[in-house]
CSV table of C-alpha atoms and ligand atoms in Angstrom, one decimal:
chain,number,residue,atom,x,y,z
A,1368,UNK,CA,-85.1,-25.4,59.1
A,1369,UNK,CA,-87.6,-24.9,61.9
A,1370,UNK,CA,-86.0,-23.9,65.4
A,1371,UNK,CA,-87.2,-23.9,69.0
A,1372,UNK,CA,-86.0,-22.4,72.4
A,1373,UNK,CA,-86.2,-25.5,75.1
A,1374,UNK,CA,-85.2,-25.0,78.4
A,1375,UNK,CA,-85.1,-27.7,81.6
A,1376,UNK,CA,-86.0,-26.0,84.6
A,1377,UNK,CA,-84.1,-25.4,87.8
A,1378,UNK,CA,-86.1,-28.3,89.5
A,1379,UNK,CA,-85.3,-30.4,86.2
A,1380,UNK,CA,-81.5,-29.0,87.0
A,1381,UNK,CA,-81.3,-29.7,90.5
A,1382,UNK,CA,-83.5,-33.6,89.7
A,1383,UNK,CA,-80.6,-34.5,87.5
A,1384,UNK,CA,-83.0,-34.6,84.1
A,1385,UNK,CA,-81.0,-32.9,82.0
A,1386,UNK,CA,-79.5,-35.9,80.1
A,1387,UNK,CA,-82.8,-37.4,80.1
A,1388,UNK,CA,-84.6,-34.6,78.4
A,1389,UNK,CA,-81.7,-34.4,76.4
A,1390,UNK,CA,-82.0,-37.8,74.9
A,1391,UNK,CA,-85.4,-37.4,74.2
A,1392,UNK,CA,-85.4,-35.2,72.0
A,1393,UNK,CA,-82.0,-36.3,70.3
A,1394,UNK,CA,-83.5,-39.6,69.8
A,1395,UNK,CA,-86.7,-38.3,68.4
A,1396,UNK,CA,-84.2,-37.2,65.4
A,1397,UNK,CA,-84.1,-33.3,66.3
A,1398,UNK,CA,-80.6,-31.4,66.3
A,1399,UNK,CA,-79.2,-29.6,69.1
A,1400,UNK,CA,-77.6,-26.4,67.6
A,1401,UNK,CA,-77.0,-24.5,70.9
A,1402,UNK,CA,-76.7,-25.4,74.7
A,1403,UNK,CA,-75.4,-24.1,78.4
A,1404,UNK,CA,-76.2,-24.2,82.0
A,1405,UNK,CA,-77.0,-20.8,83.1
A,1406,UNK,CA,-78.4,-18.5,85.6
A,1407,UNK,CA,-81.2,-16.6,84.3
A,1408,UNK,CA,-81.4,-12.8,85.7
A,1409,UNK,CA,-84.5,-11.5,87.3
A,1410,UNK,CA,-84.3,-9.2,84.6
A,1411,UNK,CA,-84.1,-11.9,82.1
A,1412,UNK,CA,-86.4,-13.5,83.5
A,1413,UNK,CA,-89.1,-10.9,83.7
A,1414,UNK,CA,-88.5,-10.2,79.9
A,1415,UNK,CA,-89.0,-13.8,79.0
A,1416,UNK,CA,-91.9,-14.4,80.9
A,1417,UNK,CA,-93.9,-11.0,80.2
A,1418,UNK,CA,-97.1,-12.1,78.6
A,1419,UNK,CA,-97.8,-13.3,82.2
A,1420,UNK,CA,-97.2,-10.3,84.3
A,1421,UNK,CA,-100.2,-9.9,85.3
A,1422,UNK,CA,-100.9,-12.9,86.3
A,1423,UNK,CA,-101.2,-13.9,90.1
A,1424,UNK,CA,-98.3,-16.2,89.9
A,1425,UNK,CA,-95.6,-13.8,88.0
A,1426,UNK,CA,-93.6,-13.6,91.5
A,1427,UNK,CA,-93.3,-16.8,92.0
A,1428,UNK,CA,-92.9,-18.1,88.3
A,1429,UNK,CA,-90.1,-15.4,88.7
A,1430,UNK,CA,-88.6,-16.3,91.8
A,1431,UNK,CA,-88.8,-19.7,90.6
A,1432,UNK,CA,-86.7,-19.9,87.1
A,1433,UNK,CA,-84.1,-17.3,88.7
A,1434,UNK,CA,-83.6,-20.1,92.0
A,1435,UNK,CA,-81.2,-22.2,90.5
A,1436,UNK,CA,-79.1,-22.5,87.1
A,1437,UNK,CA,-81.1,-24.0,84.1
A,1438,UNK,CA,-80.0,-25.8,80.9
A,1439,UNK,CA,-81.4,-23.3,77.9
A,1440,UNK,CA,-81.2,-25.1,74.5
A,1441,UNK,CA,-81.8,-24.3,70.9
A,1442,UNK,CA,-82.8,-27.7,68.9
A,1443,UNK,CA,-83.6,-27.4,65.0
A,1444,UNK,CA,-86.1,-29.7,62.8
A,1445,UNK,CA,-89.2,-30.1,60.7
A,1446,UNK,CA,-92.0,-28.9,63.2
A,1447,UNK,CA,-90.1,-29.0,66.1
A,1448,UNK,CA,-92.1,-26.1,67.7
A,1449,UNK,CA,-95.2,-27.7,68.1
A,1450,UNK,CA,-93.4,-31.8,68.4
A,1451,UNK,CA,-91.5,-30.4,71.3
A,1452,UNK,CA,-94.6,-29.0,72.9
A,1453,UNK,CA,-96.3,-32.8,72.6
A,1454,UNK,CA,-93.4,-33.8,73.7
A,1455,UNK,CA,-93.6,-32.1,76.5
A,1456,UNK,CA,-96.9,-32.4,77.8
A,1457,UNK,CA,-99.6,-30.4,79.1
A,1458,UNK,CA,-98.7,-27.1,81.2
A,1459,UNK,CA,-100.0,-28.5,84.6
A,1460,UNK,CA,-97.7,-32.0,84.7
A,1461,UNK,CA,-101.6,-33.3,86.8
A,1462,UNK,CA,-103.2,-33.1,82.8
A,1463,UNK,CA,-100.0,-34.1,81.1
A,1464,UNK,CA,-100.4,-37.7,79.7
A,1465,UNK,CA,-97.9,-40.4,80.6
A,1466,UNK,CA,-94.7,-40.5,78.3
A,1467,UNK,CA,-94.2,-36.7,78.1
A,1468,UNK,CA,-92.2,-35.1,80.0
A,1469,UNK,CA,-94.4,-33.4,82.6
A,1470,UNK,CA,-96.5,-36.6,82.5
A,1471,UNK,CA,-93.9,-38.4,83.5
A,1472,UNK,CA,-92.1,-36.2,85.6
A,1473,UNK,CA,-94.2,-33.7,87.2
A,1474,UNK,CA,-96.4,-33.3,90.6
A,1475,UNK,CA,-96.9,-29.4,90.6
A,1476,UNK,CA,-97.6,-26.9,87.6
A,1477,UNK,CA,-95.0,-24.2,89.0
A,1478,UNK,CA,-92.5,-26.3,88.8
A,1479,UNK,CA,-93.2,-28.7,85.1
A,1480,UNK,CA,-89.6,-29.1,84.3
A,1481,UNK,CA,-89.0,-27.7,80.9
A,1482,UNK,CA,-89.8,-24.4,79.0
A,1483,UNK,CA,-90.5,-24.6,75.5
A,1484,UNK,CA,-91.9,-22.0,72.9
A,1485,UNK,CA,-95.3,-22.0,71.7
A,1486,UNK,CA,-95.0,-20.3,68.5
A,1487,UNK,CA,-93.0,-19.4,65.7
A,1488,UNK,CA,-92.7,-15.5,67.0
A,1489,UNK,CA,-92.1,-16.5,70.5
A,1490,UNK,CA,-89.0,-19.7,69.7
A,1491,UNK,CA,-87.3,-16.5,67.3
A,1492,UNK,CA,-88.2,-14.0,70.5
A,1493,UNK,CA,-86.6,-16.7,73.5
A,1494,UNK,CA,-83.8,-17.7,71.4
A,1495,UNK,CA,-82.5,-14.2,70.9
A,1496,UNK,CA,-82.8,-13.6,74.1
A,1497,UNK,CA,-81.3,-16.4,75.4
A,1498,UNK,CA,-78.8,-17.0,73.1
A,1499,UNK,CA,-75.8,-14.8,70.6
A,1500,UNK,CA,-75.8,-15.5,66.8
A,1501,UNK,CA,-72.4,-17.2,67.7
A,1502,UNK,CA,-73.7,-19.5,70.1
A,1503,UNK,CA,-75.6,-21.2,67.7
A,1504,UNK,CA,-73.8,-23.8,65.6
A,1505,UNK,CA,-75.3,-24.6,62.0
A,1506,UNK,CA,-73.9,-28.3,60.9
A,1507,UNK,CA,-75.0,-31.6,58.9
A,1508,UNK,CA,-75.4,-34.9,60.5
A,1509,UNK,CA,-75.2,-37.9,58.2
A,1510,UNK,CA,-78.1,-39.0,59.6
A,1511,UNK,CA,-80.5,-36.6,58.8
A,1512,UNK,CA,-81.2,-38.3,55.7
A,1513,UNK,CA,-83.0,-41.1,57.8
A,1514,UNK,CA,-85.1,-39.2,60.2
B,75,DAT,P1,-96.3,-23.3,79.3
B,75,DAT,O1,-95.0,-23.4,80.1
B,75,DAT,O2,-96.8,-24.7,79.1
B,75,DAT,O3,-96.1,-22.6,78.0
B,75,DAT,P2,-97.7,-21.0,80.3
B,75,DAT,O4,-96.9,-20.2,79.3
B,75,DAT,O5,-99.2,-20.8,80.3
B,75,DAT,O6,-97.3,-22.5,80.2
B,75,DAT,O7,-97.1,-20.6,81.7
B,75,DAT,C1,-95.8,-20.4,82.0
B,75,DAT,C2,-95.4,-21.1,83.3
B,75,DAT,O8,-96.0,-20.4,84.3
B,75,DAT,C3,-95.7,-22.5,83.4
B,75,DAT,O9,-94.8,-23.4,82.8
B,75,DAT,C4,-95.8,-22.7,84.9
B,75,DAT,C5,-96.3,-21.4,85.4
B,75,DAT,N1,-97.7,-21.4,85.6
B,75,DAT,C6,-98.7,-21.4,84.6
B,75,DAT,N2,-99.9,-21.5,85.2
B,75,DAT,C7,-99.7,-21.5,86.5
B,75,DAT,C8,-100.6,-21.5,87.7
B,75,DAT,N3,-101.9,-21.5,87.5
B,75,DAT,N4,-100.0,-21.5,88.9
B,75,DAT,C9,-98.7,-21.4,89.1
B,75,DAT,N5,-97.8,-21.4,88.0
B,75,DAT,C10,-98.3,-21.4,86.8
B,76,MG,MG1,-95.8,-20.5,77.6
């Protein structure tokens, strides 16, 4: 089954949205398989963010995701790649339409609240990053029959 790395954001943290993103996506019918609160490293967080290091913003997209702890997440299900990217809304939270995340709880783009992979290379890259083979828990729900 098809996995994703999510991630709320320190300002997502520190907004007390955790729950609420949470519940999102557990009601949309997807399966959390790994969570924590952490601290990201600025060596972590260099590594995860590298496709954009040479962008103007690096420093402070850095500076940013290391300034508080963050809630990084591994959630299973058909698609969930590209539903948790809808889901999420547009990368500047100004474009993001209302009932997404962003769209509904986002002013600026440097700080839109959640992280979530973009493809099927980068949600197997963030995951091994962020989390160990053990962290991740592989179980059947009942329900998964009706969603
Ligand atoms: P996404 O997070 O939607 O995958 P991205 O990979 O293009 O977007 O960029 C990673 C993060 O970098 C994004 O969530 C917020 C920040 N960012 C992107 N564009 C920015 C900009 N023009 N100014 C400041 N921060 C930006
Ligand atoms: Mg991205």
């Amino acid at each position: 089954m098809e996995k994703t790395f999510l991630m709320v954001k320190p300002d997502g943290v520190q907004r007390n949205l955790v729950g609420e993103i949470v519940s999102r996506f557990e009601k949309k019918g997807f399966n959390l398989v790994g969570g924590k609160l952490m601290t990201i490293s600025k060596d972590l967080a260099e590594t995860h963010y590298g496709e954009h290091k040479e962008r103007p913003f690096f420093g402070e997209l850095v500076d940013f995701i290391t300034s508080g702890p963050v809630f990084a997440m591994v959630w299973e299900g058909e698609n969930v790649i590209a539903t948790a990217r809808t889901m999420m809304g547009a990368t500047n939270p100004a474009d993001a339409a209302p009932g997404t995340i962003r769209g509904d709880y986002g002013v600026q783009v440097s700080m839109n609240v959640i992280h979530g992979s973009d493809s099927p290379e980068s949600a197997e890259r963030e995951i091994s990053l962020f989390f160990d083979e053990k962290e991740l828990n592989n179980y059947d729900k009942t329900i998964s029959k009706w969603v």
